[in-house]
Amino acid sequence: AHAAKPVTPTPPPPTPVRISAAPAANVQSSSTQKPYTTISSYGWDQDDYGKEPNNVYVYLMASFLEGIGQFKDHVHCSFTENAFDLKIHDFKGKNYRLVVDLDKSIVPVESKAVVKKNKITITMRKVKGTYGYDSWLDLAAKRRGAAKEDEKDPGAGLMDMMKQMYDEGDDQMKKTLGEAMLKSRQEQMRGGAGAGLADI
């Protein structure tokens, strides 16, 4: 029989030492936890009809952006077919954001944000339709709530369409629509709603 070896106690495992994260990671995590300040002031423009390719431009040139060119890596912009989301992280101690639901569709992969010394320009490629590029009347889409209001009153949608045709039409179109709308209103006053619109 063999003699039993004395059992030596196993030393406890070393206490784990917490290694602090790299400074860059700390900056990023703290900046993303700050609330965003909404960017409410911007301008926009578009290329002239017939230009190839055709783009829409958003310009941010507010005084708070002074010096943004030295912080290009803090600016991020993502695009979908119907929106863009611009985020500026940890610039002058704040986070900034501009989200816009667009009036018409864009090509996300052909769109970009360019950061200059004191401004940011967002360039978005328009989607080319059957007859070329559409001309945009608005940058931002109408609120969805407004669309729901139109659904409640079918006449409101028709009047909006008539107003848009009038605003965009030539002089002859404006005259024809103006006369039809006047006639329609006169018919409504007499009780025959909408009869005048049938004459267009």
Short mmCIF file of C-alpha atoms in Angstrom, two decimals:
data_model
loop_
_atom_site.label_atom_id
_atom_site.label_comp_id
_atom_site.label_asym_id
_atom_site.label_seq_id
_atom_site.Cartn_x
_atom_site.Cartn_y
_atom_site.Cartn_z
CA ALA A 1 0.00 0.00 0.00
CA HIS A 2 1.19 3.39 -0.89
CA ALA A 3 1.33 6.12 1.68
CA ALA A 4 -1.15 8.94 0.96
CA LYS A 5 0.52 12.11 -0.17
CA PRO A 6 -0.26 15.12 1.95
CA VAL A 7 -2.76 17.39 0.11
CA THR A 8 -1.43 20.88 -0.38
CA PRO A 9 -4.13 23.52 -0.49
CA THR A 10 -4.62 25.18 -3.93
CA PRO A 11 -3.78 28.88 -3.78
CA PRO A 12 -6.79 31.12 -4.51
CA PRO A 13 -6.90 32.61 -8.05
CA PRO A 14 -5.48 36.11 -8.31
CA THR A 15 -7.97 38.91 -7.87
CA PRO A 16 -8.93 40.29 -11.30
CA VAL A 17 -7.56 43.74 -11.98
CA ARG A 18 -9.92 46.12 -13.82
CA ILE A 19 -8.09 47.78 -16.68
CA SER A 20 -9.56 51.13 -17.61
CA ALA A 21 -10.75 51.50 -21.17
CA ALA A 22 -8.77 53.51 -23.68
CA PRO A 23 -9.45 57.25 -23.50
CA ALA A 24 -11.00 57.32 -27.01
CA ALA A 25 -13.63 54.76 -25.96
CA ASN A 26 -14.48 56.83 -22.89
CA VAL A 27 -14.99 59.95 -25.00
CA GLN A 28 -17.27 58.15 -27.41
CA SER A 29 -19.41 56.43 -24.79
CA SER A 30 -19.87 59.60 -22.78
CA SER A 31 -20.73 61.64 -25.88
CA THR A 32 -23.39 59.22 -27.09
CA GLN A 33 -25.10 59.33 -23.69
CA LYS A 34 -25.61 63.10 -23.89
CA PRO A 35 -28.99 64.18 -25.27
CA TYR A 36 -29.09 65.60 -28.79
CA THR A 37 -29.69 69.27 -29.49
CA THR A 38 -31.95 69.51 -32.55
CA ILE A 39 -30.56 71.54 -35.44
CA SER A 40 -33.49 73.69 -36.50
CA SER A 41 -31.84 76.09 -38.95
CA TYR A 42 -30.72 75.01 -42.41
CA GLY A 43 -31.12 75.96 -46.06
CA TRP A 44 -31.69 73.80 -49.10
CA ASP A 45 -31.45 74.00 -52.87
CA GLN A 46 -31.51 71.73 -55.91
CA ASP A 47 -29.89 71.46 -59.33
CA ASP A 48 -31.66 73.09 -62.28
CA TYR A 49 -34.02 70.99 -64.37
CA GLY A 50 -32.18 68.98 -67.00
CA LYS A 51 -28.83 68.78 -65.16
CA GLU A 52 -27.31 65.30 -65.07
CA PRO A 53 -27.05 63.93 -62.42
CA ASN A 54 -29.53 65.95 -60.38
CA ASN A 55 -29.02 66.58 -56.65
CA VAL A 56 -30.67 68.21 -53.66
CA TYR A 57 -28.43 70.12 -51.24
CA VAL A 58 -28.87 70.93 -47.54
CA TYR A 59 -26.65 73.66 -46.10
CA LEU A 60 -25.81 74.01 -42.40
CA MET A 61 -23.92 77.23 -41.75
CA ALA A 62 -25.03 78.27 -38.24
CA SER A 63 -22.60 80.10 -35.94
CA PHE A 64 -22.38 77.08 -33.60
CA LEU A 65 -20.65 75.17 -36.43
CA GLU A 66 -17.62 77.47 -36.42
CA GLY A 67 -14.54 75.23 -36.42
CA ILE A 68 -16.43 72.03 -37.34
CA GLY A 69 -13.86 71.32 -40.07
CA GLN A 70 -11.34 70.24 -37.41
CA PHE A 71 -13.85 67.66 -36.09
CA LYS A 72 -14.81 65.83 -39.29
CA ASP A 73 -14.65 62.46 -37.53
CA HIS A 74 -17.40 63.63 -35.13
CA VAL A 75 -19.88 64.08 -38.00
CA HIS A 76 -21.91 61.10 -39.21
CA CYS A 77 -24.78 61.11 -41.72
CA SER A 78 -26.90 58.12 -42.69
CA PHE A 79 -29.32 58.04 -45.62
CA THR A 80 -32.39 55.97 -46.52
CA GLU A 81 -34.55 56.34 -49.64
CA ASN A 82 -36.82 58.83 -47.86
CA ALA A 83 -34.76 60.44 -45.07
CA PHE A 84 -31.39 61.48 -43.75
CA ASP A 85 -30.06 61.54 -40.19
CA LEU A 86 -27.12 63.84 -39.45
CA LYS A 87 -25.39 63.46 -36.06
CA ILE A 88 -22.56 65.54 -34.64
CA HIS A 89 -21.04 63.96 -31.52
CA ASP A 90 -19.23 65.79 -28.77
CA PHE A 91 -18.69 69.10 -30.56
CA LYS A 92 -18.12 72.00 -28.14
CA GLY A 93 -19.48 69.80 -25.37
CA LYS A 94 -22.79 68.96 -27.09
CA ASN A 95 -24.36 66.43 -29.44
CA TYR A 96 -26.34 67.80 -32.39
CA ARG A 97 -28.82 66.10 -34.70
CA LEU A 98 -30.87 66.87 -37.80
CA VAL A 99 -33.37 64.25 -39.03
CA VAL A 100 -35.48 65.04 -42.10
CA ASP A 101 -38.16 62.85 -43.70
CA LEU A 102 -37.82 63.84 -47.34
CA ASP A 103 -40.61 64.92 -49.69
CA LYS A 104 -39.32 62.64 -52.46
CA SER A 105 -36.96 59.66 -52.80
CA ILE A 106 -33.16 59.78 -53.06
CA VAL A 107 -30.41 57.29 -53.92
CA PRO A 108 -28.71 56.65 -50.53
CA VAL A 109 -25.43 55.23 -51.90
CA GLU A 110 -24.97 58.34 -54.10
CA SER A 111 -25.58 60.75 -51.19
CA LYS A 112 -23.01 62.20 -48.79
CA ALA A 113 -22.23 64.84 -46.18
CA VAL A 114 -19.18 67.08 -46.71
CA VAL A 115 -17.65 68.90 -43.73
CA LYS A 116 -15.89 72.20 -44.51
CA LYS A 117 -14.16 74.68 -42.21
CA ASN A 118 -17.35 76.24 -40.73
CA LYS A 119 -20.20 74.43 -42.48
CA ILE A 120 -21.68 71.09 -43.50
CA THR A 121 -23.19 70.42 -46.92
CA ILE A 122 -25.39 67.36 -47.45
CA THR A 123 -25.66 66.27 -51.09
CA MET A 124 -28.44 63.84 -51.99
CA ARG A 125 -28.90 62.26 -55.42
CA LYS A 126 -32.46 62.48 -56.74
CA VAL A 127 -34.12 59.34 -58.08
CA LYS A 128 -34.52 59.61 -61.85
CA GLY A 129 -38.08 59.05 -63.03
CA THR A 130 -39.45 58.10 -66.43
CA TYR A 131 -39.31 61.69 -67.68
CA GLY A 132 -36.17 62.79 -65.83
CA TYR A 133 -35.63 64.17 -62.36
CA ASP A 134 -38.56 65.63 -60.45
CA SER A 135 -38.37 69.20 -59.25
CA TRP A 136 -38.86 69.29 -55.47
CA LEU A 137 -41.29 71.84 -54.02
CA ASP A 138 -40.35 71.02 -50.42
CA LEU A 139 -37.39 69.33 -48.78
CA ALA A 140 -39.36 67.76 -45.93
CA ALA A 141 -42.40 65.56 -46.38
CA LYS A 142 -45.70 66.80 -45.02
CA ARG A 143 -46.50 65.50 -41.56
CA ARG A 144 -48.30 62.18 -41.55
CA GLY A 145 -50.96 63.71 -39.32
CA ALA A 146 -51.85 66.15 -42.10
CA ALA A 147 -52.31 63.25 -44.52
CA LYS A 148 -54.72 61.59 -42.10
CA GLU A 149 -56.77 64.80 -41.96
CA ASP A 150 -57.14 64.65 -45.74
CA GLU A 151 -58.42 61.07 -45.48
CA LYS A 152 -61.21 62.21 -43.17
CA ASP A 153 -62.44 64.77 -45.72
CA PRO A 154 -62.09 63.55 -49.33
CA GLY A 155 -62.95 67.05 -50.59
CA ALA A 156 -59.90 68.47 -48.81
CA GLY A 157 -57.61 66.22 -50.87
CA LEU A 158 -59.28 67.36 -54.08
CA MET A 159 -58.94 71.02 -53.07
CA ASP A 160 -55.25 70.49 -52.24
CA MET A 161 -54.70 68.92 -55.65
CA MET A 162 -56.52 71.82 -57.35
CA LYS A 163 -54.45 74.35 -55.38
CA GLN A 164 -51.21 72.58 -56.37
CA MET A 165 -52.26 72.52 -60.05
CA TYR A 166 -53.07 76.23 -59.80
CA ASP A 167 -49.75 77.09 -58.09
CA GLU A 168 -47.70 75.13 -60.63
CA GLY A 169 -49.74 75.88 -63.76
CA ASP A 170 -49.28 78.46 -66.50
CA ASP A 171 -51.53 81.52 -66.89
CA GLN A 172 -54.15 79.66 -68.95
CA MET A 173 -54.32 76.85 -66.35
CA LYS A 174 -54.68 79.39 -63.54
CA LYS A 175 -57.50 81.15 -65.39
CA THR A 176 -59.35 77.90 -66.10
CA LEU A 177 -58.98 76.58 -62.55
CA GLY A 178 -59.81 79.95 -61.01
CA GLU A 179 -63.06 80.15 -62.99
CA ALA A 180 -63.95 76.53 -62.12
CA MET A 181 -63.27 77.05 -58.42
CA LEU A 182 -65.30 80.28 -58.38
CA LYS A 183 -68.18 78.53 -60.14
CA SER A 184 -67.90 75.61 -57.69
CA ARG A 185 -68.10 77.95 -54.70
CA GLN A 186 -71.12 79.72 -56.18
CA GLU A 187 -72.82 76.34 -56.72
CA GLN A 188 -72.07 75.36 -53.11
CA MET A 189 -73.65 78.60 -51.90
CA ARG A 190 -76.80 77.69 -53.86
CA GLY A 191 -76.75 74.12 -52.54
CA GLY A 192 -75.42 72.19 -55.57
CA ALA A 193 -72.05 71.13 -54.10
CA GLY A 194 -69.18 70.54 -56.50
CA ALA A 195 -71.15 71.00 -59.75
CA GLY A 196 -68.71 73.61 -61.06
CA LEU A 197 -65.69 71.29 -60.88
CA ALA A 198 -67.27 68.99 -63.47
CA ASP A 199 -66.89 71.75 -66.06
CA ILE A 200 -63.06 71.65 -66.05
#
